Coordinates of C-alpha atoms and ligand atoms in Angstrom, one line a residue:
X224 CA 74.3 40.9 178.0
X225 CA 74.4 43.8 175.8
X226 CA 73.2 47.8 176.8
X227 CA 71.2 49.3 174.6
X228 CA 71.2 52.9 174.5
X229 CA 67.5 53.8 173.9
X230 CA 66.8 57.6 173.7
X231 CA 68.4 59.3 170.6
X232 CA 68.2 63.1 171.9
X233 CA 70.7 63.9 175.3
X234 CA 69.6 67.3 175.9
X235 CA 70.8 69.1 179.2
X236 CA 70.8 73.1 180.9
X237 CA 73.1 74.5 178.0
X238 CA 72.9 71.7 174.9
X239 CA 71.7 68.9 173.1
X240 CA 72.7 66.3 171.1
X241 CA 70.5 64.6 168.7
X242 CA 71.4 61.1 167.7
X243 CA 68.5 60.1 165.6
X244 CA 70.8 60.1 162.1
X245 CA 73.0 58.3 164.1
X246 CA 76.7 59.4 164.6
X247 CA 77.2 63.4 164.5
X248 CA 80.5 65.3 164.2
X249 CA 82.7 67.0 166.7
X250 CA 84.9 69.3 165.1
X251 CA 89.0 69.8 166.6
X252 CA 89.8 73.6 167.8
X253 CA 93.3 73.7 168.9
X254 CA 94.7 76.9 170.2
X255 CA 98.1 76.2 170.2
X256 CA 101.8 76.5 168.6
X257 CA 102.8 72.3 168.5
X258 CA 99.5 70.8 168.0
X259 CA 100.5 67.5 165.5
X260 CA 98.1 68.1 162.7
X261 CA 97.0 72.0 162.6
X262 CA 99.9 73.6 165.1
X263 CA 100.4 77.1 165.0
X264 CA 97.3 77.7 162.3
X265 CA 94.7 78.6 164.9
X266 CA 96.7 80.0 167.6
X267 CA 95.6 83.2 167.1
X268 CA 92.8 83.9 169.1
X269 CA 90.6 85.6 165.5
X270 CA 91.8 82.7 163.4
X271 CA 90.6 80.5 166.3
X272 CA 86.8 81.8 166.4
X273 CA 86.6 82.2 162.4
X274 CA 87.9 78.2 162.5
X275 CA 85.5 77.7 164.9
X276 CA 82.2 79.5 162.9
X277 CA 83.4 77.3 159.9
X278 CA 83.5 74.0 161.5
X279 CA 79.7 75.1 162.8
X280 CA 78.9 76.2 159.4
X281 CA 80.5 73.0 157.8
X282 CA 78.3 70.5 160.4
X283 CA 80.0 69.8 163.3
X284 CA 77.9 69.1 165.9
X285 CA 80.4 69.8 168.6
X286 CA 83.3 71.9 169.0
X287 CA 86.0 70.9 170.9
X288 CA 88.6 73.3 172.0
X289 CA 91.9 72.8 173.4
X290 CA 94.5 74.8 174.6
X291 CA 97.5 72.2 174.9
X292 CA 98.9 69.8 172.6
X293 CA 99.0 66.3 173.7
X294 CA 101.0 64.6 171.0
X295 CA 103.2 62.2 171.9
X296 CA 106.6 63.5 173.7
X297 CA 104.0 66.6 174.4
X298 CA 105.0 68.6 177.5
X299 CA 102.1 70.2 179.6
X300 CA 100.9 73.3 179.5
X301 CA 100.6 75.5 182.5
X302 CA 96.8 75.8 183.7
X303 CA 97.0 80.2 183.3
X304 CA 98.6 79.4 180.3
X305 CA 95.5 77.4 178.8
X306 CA 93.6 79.1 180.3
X307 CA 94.5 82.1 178.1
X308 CA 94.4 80.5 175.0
X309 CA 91.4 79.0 175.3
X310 CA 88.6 81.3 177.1
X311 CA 88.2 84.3 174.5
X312 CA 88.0 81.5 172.0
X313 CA 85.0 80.6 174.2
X314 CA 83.7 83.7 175.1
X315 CA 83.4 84.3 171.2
X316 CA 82.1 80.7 169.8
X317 CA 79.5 80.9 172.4
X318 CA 78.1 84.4 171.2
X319 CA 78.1 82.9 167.7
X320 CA 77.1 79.2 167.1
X321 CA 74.5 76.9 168.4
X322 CA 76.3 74.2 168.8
X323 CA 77.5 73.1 172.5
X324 CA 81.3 74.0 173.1
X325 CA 83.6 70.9 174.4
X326 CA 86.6 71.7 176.6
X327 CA 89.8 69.6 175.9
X328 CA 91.6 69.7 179.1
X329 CA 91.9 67.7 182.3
X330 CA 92.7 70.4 184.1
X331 CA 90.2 71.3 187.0
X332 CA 90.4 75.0 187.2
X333 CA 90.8 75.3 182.8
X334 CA 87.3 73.2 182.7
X335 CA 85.6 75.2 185.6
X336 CA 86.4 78.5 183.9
X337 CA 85.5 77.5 180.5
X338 CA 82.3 76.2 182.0
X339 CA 82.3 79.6 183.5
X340 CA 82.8 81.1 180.4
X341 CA 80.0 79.0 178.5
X342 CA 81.5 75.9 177.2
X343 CA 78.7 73.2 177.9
X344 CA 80.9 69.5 177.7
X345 CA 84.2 68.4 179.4
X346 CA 86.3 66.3 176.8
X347 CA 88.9 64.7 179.9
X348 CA 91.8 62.7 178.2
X349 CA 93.0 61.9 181.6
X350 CA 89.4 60.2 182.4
X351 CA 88.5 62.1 185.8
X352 CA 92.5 61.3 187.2
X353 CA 91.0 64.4 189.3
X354 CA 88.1 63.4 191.0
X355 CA 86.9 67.1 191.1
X356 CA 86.2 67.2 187.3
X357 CA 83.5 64.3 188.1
X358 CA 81.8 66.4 190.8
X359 CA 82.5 69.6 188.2
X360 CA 80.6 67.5 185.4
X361 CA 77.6 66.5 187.9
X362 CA 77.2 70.1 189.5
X363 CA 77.3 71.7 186.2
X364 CA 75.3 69.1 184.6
X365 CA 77.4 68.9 181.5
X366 CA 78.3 66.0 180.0
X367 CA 81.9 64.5 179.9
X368 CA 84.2 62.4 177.8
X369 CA 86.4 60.1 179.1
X370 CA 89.3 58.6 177.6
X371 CA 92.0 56.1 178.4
X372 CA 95.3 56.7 177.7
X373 CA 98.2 54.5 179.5
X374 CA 101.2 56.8 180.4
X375 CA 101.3 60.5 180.2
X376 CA 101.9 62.5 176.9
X377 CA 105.9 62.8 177.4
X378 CA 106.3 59.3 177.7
X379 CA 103.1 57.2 176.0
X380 CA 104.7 55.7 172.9
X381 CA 107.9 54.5 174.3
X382 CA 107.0 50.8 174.9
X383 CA 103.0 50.5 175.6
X384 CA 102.3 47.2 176.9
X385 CA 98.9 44.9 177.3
X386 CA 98.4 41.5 178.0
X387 CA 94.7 42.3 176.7
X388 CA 94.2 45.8 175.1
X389 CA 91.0 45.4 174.1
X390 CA 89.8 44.4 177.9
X391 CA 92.2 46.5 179.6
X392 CA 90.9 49.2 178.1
X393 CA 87.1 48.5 178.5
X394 CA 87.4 47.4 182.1
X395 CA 89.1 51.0 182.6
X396 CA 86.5 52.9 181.1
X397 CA 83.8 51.1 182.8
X398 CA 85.5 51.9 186.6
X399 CA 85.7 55.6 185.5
X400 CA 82.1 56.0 183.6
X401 CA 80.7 54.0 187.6
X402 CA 82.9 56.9 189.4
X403 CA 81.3 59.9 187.2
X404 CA 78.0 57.7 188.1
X405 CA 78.7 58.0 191.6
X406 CA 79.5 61.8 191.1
X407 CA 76.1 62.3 189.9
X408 CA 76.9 62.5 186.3
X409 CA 73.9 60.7 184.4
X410 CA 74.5 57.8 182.4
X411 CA 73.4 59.3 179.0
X412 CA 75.7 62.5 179.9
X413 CA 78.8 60.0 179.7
X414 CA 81.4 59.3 176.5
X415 CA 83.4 56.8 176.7
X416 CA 86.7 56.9 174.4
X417 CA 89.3 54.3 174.0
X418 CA 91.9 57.0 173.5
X419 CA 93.2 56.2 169.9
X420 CA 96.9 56.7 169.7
X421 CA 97.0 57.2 173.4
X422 CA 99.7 54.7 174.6
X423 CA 99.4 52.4 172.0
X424 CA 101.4 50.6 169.0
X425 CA 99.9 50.3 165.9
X426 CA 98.5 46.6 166.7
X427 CA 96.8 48.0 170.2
X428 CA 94.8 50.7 167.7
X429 CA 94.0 48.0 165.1
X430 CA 92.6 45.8 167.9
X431 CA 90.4 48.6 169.5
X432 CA 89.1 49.8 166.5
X433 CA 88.5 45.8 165.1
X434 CA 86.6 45.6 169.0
X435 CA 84.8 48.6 169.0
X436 CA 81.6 46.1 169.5
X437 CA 82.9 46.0 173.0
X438 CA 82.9 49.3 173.7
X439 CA 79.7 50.6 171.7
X440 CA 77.8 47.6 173.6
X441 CA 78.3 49.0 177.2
X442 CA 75.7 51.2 177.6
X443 CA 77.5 54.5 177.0
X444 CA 78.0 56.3 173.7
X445 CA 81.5 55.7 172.3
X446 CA 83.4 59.0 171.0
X447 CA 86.7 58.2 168.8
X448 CA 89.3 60.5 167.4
X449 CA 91.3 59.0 164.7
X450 CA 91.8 62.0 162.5
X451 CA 95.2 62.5 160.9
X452 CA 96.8 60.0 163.4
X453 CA 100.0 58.4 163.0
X454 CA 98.5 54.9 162.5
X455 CA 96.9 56.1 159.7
X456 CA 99.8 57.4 158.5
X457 CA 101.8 54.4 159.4
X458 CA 99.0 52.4 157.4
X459 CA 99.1 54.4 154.3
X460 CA 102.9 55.5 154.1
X461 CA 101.6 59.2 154.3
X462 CA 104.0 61.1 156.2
X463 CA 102.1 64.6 156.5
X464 CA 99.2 64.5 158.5
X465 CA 97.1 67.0 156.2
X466 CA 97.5 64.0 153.9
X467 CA 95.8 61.8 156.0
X468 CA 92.1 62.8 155.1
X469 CA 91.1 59.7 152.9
X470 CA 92.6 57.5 155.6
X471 CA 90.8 59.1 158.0
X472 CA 87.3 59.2 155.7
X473 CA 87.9 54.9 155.6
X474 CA 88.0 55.0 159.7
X475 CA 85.2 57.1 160.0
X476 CA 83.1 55.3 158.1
X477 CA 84.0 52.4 159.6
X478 CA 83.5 54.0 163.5
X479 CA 80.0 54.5 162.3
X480 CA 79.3 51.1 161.0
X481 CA 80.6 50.1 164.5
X482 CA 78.1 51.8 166.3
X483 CA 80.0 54.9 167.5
X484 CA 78.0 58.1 168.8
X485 CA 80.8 60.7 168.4
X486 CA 83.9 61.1 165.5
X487 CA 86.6 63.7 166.6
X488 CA 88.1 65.2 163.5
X489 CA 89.8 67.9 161.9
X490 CA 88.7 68.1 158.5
X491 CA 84.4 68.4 159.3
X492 CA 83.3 69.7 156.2
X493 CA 84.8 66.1 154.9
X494 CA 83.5 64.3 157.7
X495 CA 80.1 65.2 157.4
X496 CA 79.6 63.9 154.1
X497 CA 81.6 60.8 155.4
X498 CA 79.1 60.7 158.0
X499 CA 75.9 61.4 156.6
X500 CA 76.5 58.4 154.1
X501 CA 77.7 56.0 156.6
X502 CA 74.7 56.5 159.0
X503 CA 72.3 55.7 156.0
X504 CA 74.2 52.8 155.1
X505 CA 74.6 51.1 158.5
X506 CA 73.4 47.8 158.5
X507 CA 71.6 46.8 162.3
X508 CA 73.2 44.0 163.4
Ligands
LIG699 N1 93.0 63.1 170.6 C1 93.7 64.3 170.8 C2 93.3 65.2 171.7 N2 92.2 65.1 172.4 N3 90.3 63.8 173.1 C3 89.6 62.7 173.0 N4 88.5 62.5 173.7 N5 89.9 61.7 172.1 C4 91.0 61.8 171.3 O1 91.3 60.8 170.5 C5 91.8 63.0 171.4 C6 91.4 63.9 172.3 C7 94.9 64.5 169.9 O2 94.5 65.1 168.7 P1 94.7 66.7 168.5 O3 94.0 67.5 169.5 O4 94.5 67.0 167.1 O5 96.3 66.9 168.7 P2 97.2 67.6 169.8 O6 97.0 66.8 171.1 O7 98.6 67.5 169.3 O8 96.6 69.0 170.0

Protein backbone atom coordinates (compact mmCIF):
# COMPACT_ATOMS: atom_id res chain seq x y z
CA UNK A 1 0.00 0.00 0.00
CA UNK A 2 1.43 3.28 -0.77
CA UNK A 3 1.53 6.68 1.75
CA UNK A 4 0.54 9.54 0.36
CA UNK A 5 1.79 12.65 1.68
CA UNK A 6 -1.26 15.05 1.56
CA UNK A 7 -0.48 18.57 2.93
CA UNK A 8 1.95 20.58 0.76
CA UNK A 9 2.97 23.41 3.53
CA UNK A 10 5.02 21.87 6.93
CA UNK A 11 5.12 24.93 8.88
CA UNK A 12 6.49 24.74 12.51
CA UNK A 13 7.59 27.45 15.73
CA UNK A 14 10.60 28.89 13.53
CA UNK A 15 9.84 27.74 9.63
CA UNK A 16 7.99 26.57 6.84
CA UNK A 17 8.35 24.70 3.96
CA UNK A 18 6.01 24.99 1.08
CA UNK A 19 5.79 22.04 -1.18
CA UNK A 20 3.01 23.15 -3.46
CA UNK A 21 5.58 23.59 -6.69
CA UNK A 22 6.75 20.50 -5.70
CA UNK A 23 10.50 19.86 -4.84
CA UNK A 24 12.40 23.07 -3.30
CA UNK A 25 16.11 23.57 -2.87
CA UNK A 26 18.41 23.29 0.02
CA UNK A 27 21.49 25.03 -0.55
CA UNK A 28 25.22 23.31 1.00
CA UNK A 29 27.20 25.79 3.56
CA UNK A 30 30.31 24.16 4.60
CA UNK A 31 32.55 25.83 7.02
CA UNK A 32 35.48 23.98 6.72
CA UNK A 33 39.20 23.51 5.25
CA UNK A 34 38.67 19.60 3.53
CA UNK A 35 35.19 19.73 2.48
CA UNK A 36 35.27 17.49 -1.12
CA UNK A 37 33.66 20.01 -3.45
CA UNK A 38 34.01 23.75 -1.94
CA UNK A 39 36.88 23.05 0.99
CA UNK A 40 38.58 25.88 2.28
CA UNK A 41 36.34 28.59 0.06
CA UNK A 42 33.83 29.35 2.86
CA UNK A 43 35.83 28.74 5.93
CA UNK A 44 36.01 32.06 6.71
CA UNK A 45 33.40 32.93 8.88
CA UNK A 46 32.45 36.54 6.35
CA UNK A 47 32.81 34.42 3.22
CA UNK A 48 30.47 31.91 4.98
CA UNK A 49 27.47 34.37 5.71
CA UNK A 50 27.90 36.29 2.19
CA UNK A 51 27.75 32.42 0.62
CA UNK A 52 25.03 31.99 2.63
CA UNK A 53 22.82 35.52 1.66
CA UNK A 54 23.55 34.32 -2.07
CA UNK A 55 22.28 30.90 -1.92
CA UNK A 56 19.04 32.74 -0.19
CA UNK A 57 19.13 35.20 -2.85
CA UNK A 58 19.68 32.56 -5.62
CA UNK A 59 16.41 30.30 -4.19
CA UNK A 60 17.33 27.95 -1.85
CA UNK A 61 14.78 27.11 0.29
CA UNK A 62 16.99 25.78 3.00
CA UNK A 63 20.43 26.35 4.10
CA UNK A 64 22.27 23.79 5.45
CA UNK A 65 25.37 24.37 7.30
CA UNK A 66 28.11 22.21 8.38
CA UNK A 67 31.07 22.49 10.22
CA UNK A 68 32.90 19.08 9.37
CA UNK A 69 33.62 17.35 6.30
CA UNK A 70 32.41 13.96 5.89
CA UNK A 71 34.00 12.80 2.70
CA UNK A 72 35.13 9.56 2.55
CA UNK A 73 38.46 8.73 4.69
CA UNK A 74 37.06 12.07 6.55
CA UNK A 75 38.20 12.26 10.22
CA UNK A 76 35.80 13.88 12.78
CA UNK A 77 35.81 16.94 13.99
CA UNK A 78 35.86 17.82 17.67
CA UNK A 79 32.22 19.01 18.93
CA UNK A 80 34.04 22.78 20.33
CA UNK A 81 35.67 22.71 17.25
CA UNK A 82 32.34 22.72 15.09
CA UNK A 83 30.86 24.29 17.21
CA UNK A 84 33.11 27.31 16.39
CA UNK A 85 32.91 27.22 12.91
CA UNK A 86 29.55 26.95 12.64
CA UNK A 87 27.52 29.25 15.23
CA UNK A 88 28.44 32.88 14.07
CA UNK A 89 27.70 31.60 10.64
CA UNK A 90 24.28 31.07 12.30
CA UNK A 91 24.02 33.90 14.44
CA UNK A 92 24.53 35.93 11.17
CA UNK A 93 22.18 33.95 8.46
CA UNK A 94 19.56 34.07 10.93
CA UNK A 95 19.63 38.01 11.30
CA UNK A 96 19.54 38.07 7.46
CA UNK A 97 17.45 35.56 5.46
CA UNK A 98 14.07 34.04 5.73
CA UNK A 99 14.76 30.98 4.95
CA UNK A 100 14.96 28.11 7.92
CA UNK A 101 18.65 27.29 8.72
CA UNK A 102 19.63 23.33 8.70
CA UNK A 103 22.40 22.07 10.92
CA UNK A 104 24.67 19.35 9.39
CA UNK A 105 26.01 17.56 12.39
CA UNK A 106 25.13 14.56 14.48
CA UNK A 107 26.59 15.84 17.22
CA UNK A 108 24.12 16.42 20.25
CA UNK A 109 25.62 19.37 21.93
CA UNK A 110 26.68 21.20 18.00
CA UNK A 111 22.76 20.76 17.15
CA UNK A 112 21.40 22.00 20.63
CA UNK A 113 23.57 25.12 20.33
CA UNK A 114 22.85 25.87 16.83
CA UNK A 115 19.15 25.41 17.78
CA UNK A 116 20.16 27.68 20.54
CA UNK A 117 21.56 29.94 18.28
CA UNK A 118 18.49 30.00 15.73
CA UNK A 119 18.99 27.25 13.25
CA UNK A 120 15.41 25.78 12.88
CA UNK A 121 16.14 21.91 11.16
CA UNK A 122 18.62 19.10 12.20
CA UNK A 123 20.18 17.43 8.99
CA UNK A 124 21.57 14.02 11.13
CA UNK A 125 23.82 11.88 8.75
CA UNK A 126 24.21 9.44 11.49
CA UNK A 127 20.22 9.09 11.58
CA UNK A 128 19.57 9.66 15.44
CA UNK A 129 22.77 7.02 16.35
CA UNK A 130 22.21 9.43 19.60
CA UNK A 131 18.87 9.00 20.79
CA UNK A 132 19.12 12.54 22.35
CA UNK A 133 18.98 14.29 18.92
CA UNK A 134 15.33 12.60 18.51
CA UNK A 135 14.16 13.97 21.87
CA UNK A 136 16.21 17.35 20.82
CA UNK A 137 14.17 17.39 17.38
CA UNK A 138 10.67 16.74 19.37
CA UNK A 139 11.35 19.32 22.31
CA UNK A 140 12.40 21.92 19.93
CA UNK A 141 9.83 20.99 17.42
CA UNK A 142 12.17 21.23 14.48
CA UNK A 143 12.23 18.98 11.92
CA UNK A 144 15.00 16.46 11.13
CA UNK A 145 16.71 14.65 8.38
CA UNK A 146 17.78 11.38 8.62
CA UNK A 147 20.17 9.56 6.50
CA UNK A 148 21.68 6.16 6.28
CA UNK A 149 25.10 5.67 5.77
CA UNK A 150 26.75 2.11 6.48
CA UNK A 151 30.20 2.61 8.16
CA UNK A 152 31.58 5.72 9.43
CA UNK A 153 33.34 8.48 7.24
CA UNK A 154 37.06 7.00 7.79
CA UNK A 155 36.13 3.79 6.60
CA UNK A 156 32.68 3.87 4.26
CA UNK A 157 34.07 3.20 0.82
CA UNK A 158 36.44 0.42 1.57
CA UNK A 159 34.22 -2.61 0.61
CA UNK A 160 30.35 -1.64 1.24
CA UNK A 161 28.35 -4.64 1.11
CA UNK A 162 24.33 -5.48 0.61
CA UNK A 163 22.59 -8.47 -0.15
CA UNK A 164 19.67 -5.96 -0.93
CA UNK A 165 20.58 -2.17 -0.98
CA UNK A 166 17.59 -0.92 -2.02
CA UNK A 167 15.61 -2.77 1.11
CA UNK A 168 18.41 -2.53 3.44
CA UNK A 169 18.34 0.85 3.20
CA UNK A 170 14.51 1.47 3.35
CA UNK A 171 13.90 -0.89 6.21
CA UNK A 172 16.66 1.33 8.14
CA UNK A 173 15.15 4.42 7.47
CA UNK A 174 11.78 3.31 8.41
CA UNK A 175 13.13 1.90 12.20
CA UNK A 176 14.70 5.35 12.57
CA UNK A 177 11.75 7.73 11.13
CA UNK A 178 9.22 5.07 13.95
CA UNK A 179 12.02 6.05 16.81
CA UNK A 180 11.94 10.00 15.97
CA UNK A 181 7.96 9.07 15.98
CA UNK A 182 8.21 7.74 19.30
CA UNK A 183 10.41 10.80 20.32
CA UNK A 184 7.49 12.93 19.51
CA UNK A 185 8.82 14.24 16.31
CA UNK A 186 5.72 14.45 13.91
CA UNK A 187 5.56 12.59 10.90
CA UNK A 188 5.44 15.56 8.37
CA UNK A 189 8.62 17.01 10.41
CA UNK A 190 10.63 13.89 9.20
CA UNK A 191 13.28 13.54 5.93
CA UNK A 192 14.20 10.59 5.14
CA UNK A 193 17.61 10.27 2.97
CA UNK A 194 19.20 7.27 1.52
CA UNK A 195 22.59 8.79 2.09
CA UNK A 196 24.01 8.95 -1.56
CA UNK A 197 27.60 8.07 -1.57
CA UNK A 198 27.40 7.06 2.00
CA UNK A 199 28.85 3.55 2.02
CA UNK A 200 28.14 2.67 -1.23
CA UNK A 201 29.80 1.52 -4.71
CA UNK A 202 28.76 3.02 -7.67
CA UNK A 203 26.02 0.13 -8.44
CA UNK A 204 24.48 0.56 -4.66
CA UNK A 205 23.87 4.52 -5.77
CA UNK A 206 22.52 3.56 -9.28
CA UNK A 207 20.09 1.23 -7.54
CA UNK A 208 18.79 3.76 -4.94
CA UNK A 209 18.44 6.36 -7.11
CA UNK A 210 16.65 3.80 -10.04
CA UNK A 211 14.30 2.79 -6.55
CA UNK A 212 13.71 6.02 -5.31
CA UNK A 213 9.80 4.93 -5.73
CA UNK A 214 10.43 3.01 -2.59
CA UNK A 215 11.49 5.56 -0.64
CA UNK A 216 9.31 8.56 -1.91
CA UNK A 217 6.18 6.00 -1.34
CA UNK A 218 6.70 5.64 2.48
CA UNK A 219 5.00 8.38 3.78
CA UNK A 220 7.87 10.66 4.58
CA UNK A 221 9.40 13.26 2.26
CA UNK A 222 12.62 12.00 0.64
CA UNK A 223 15.76 14.57 0.77
CA UNK A 224 18.77 13.55 -1.66
CA UNK A 225 22.21 15.06 -2.01
CA UNK A 226 23.87 14.01 -5.11
CA UNK A 227 25.66 17.21 -5.95
CA UNK A 228 29.21 16.98 -7.30
CA UNK A 229 29.51 13.38 -5.99
CA UNK A 230 32.03 10.93 -7.06
CA UNK A 231 29.44 8.70 -8.95
CA UNK A 232 28.75 11.45 -10.98
CA UNK A 233 32.11 11.81 -11.62
CA UNK A 234 32.73 8.25 -12.04
CA UNK A 235 29.72 8.37 -14.56
CA UNK A 236 30.99 11.15 -16.61
CA UNK A 237 34.85 10.80 -16.47
CA UNK A 238 34.91 14.34 -14.78
CA UNK A 239 37.61 14.33 -12.33
CA UNK A 240 36.98 17.86 -10.55
CA UNK A 241 34.02 18.13 -8.75
CA UNK A 242 33.21 21.91 -9.84
CA UNK A 243 32.87 20.06 -13.13
CA UNK A 244 30.22 18.04 -12.01
CA UNK A 245 27.28 20.55 -12.40
CA UNK A 246 25.53 19.17 -15.71
CA UNK A 247 25.78 15.71 -14.08
CA UNK A 248 24.35 16.85 -11.17
CA UNK A 249 21.49 19.12 -13.22
CA UNK A 250 20.52 15.30 -15.04
CA UNK A 251 20.17 13.78 -11.27
CA UNK A 252 18.21 16.47 -10.13
CA UNK A 253 15.91 16.48 -12.57
CA UNK A 254 15.52 13.16 -12.34
CA UNK A 255 15.12 13.15 -8.15
CA UNK A 256 12.22 15.31 -8.95
CA UNK A 257 10.54 13.28 -11.51
CA UNK A 258 10.88 10.57 -8.76
CA UNK A 259 8.98 12.25 -6.36
CA UNK A 260 11.57 13.72 -4.03
CA UNK A 261 10.71 16.66 -1.50
CA UNK A 262 14.29 17.94 -0.86
CA UNK A 263 17.67 18.24 -3.43
CA UNK A 264 20.92 19.10 -1.44
CA UNK A 265 23.28 20.88 -3.69
CA UNK A 266 25.96 23.24 -4.04
CA UNK A 267 25.51 25.08 -7.08
CA UNK A 268 21.50 26.60 -6.19
CA UNK A 269 21.41 29.32 -8.48
CA UNK A 270 21.73 26.21 -11.11
CA UNK A 271 19.45 24.11 -9.25
CA UNK A 272 16.66 26.21 -9.12
CA UNK A 273 16.20 26.56 -12.72
CA UNK A 274 16.82 22.65 -12.76
CA UNK A 275 14.13 22.57 -10.42
CA UNK A 276 11.59 24.88 -11.34
CA UNK A 277 11.39 23.07 -14.82
CA UNK A 278 11.37 19.65 -13.49
CA UNK A 279 8.39 20.31 -11.09
CA UNK A 280 6.37 21.63 -14.08
CA UNK A 281 7.19 18.76 -16.10
CA UNK A 282 6.55 15.96 -13.70
CA UNK A 283 4.19 13.55 -15.01
CA UNK A 284 1.68 11.98 -11.89
CA UNK A 285 2.05 8.56 -12.09
N1 LIG B 1 26.08 14.70 1.91
C1 LIG B 1 27.12 15.32 2.48
C2 LIG B 1 26.97 15.94 3.74
N2 LIG B 1 25.79 15.92 4.38
N3 LIG B 1 23.52 15.29 4.46
C3 LIG B 1 22.48 14.65 3.92
N4 LIG B 1 21.30 14.63 4.55
N5 LIG B 1 22.58 14.02 2.70
C4 LIG B 1 23.73 14.00 1.99
O1 LIG B 1 23.77 13.39 0.90
C5 LIG B 1 24.88 14.66 2.55
C6 LIG B 1 24.73 15.30 3.81
C7 LIG B 1 28.43 15.38 1.77
O2 LIG B 1 28.50 16.51 0.94
P1 LIG B 1 29.27 17.85 1.36
O3 LIG B 1 28.67 18.43 2.59
O4 LIG B 1 29.34 18.78 0.22
O5 LIG B 1 30.75 17.35 1.59
P2 LIG B 1 31.65 17.19 2.89
O6 LIG B 1 31.05 16.11 3.72
O7 LIG B 1 33.01 16.85 2.35
O8 LIG B 1 31.62 18.52 3.62
Amino acid sequence: MQDVICEHVVEWPRGRLDFSTGCVVMGVLNVTPDSFSDGGQFFDPDRAVGHGLQMAADGAAIIDVGGESTRPGSAPVSTDGQIKRVIPVIEALVKNVDVPISIDTYRYEVAEAALEAGAAMINDITALSDERMGQLAAEQQVPVVLMHMQGTPATMQIEPKYEDVVSEVLEFLLSRARRAEDFGVAKNMIFIDPGIGFGKTLEHNLLILRGLKRFVTTGYRVLLGTSRKSFIGRLTGKEKPSDRIFGTAASVALCVAAGVSIVRVHDVAEMVDVVKVANKLKIEK
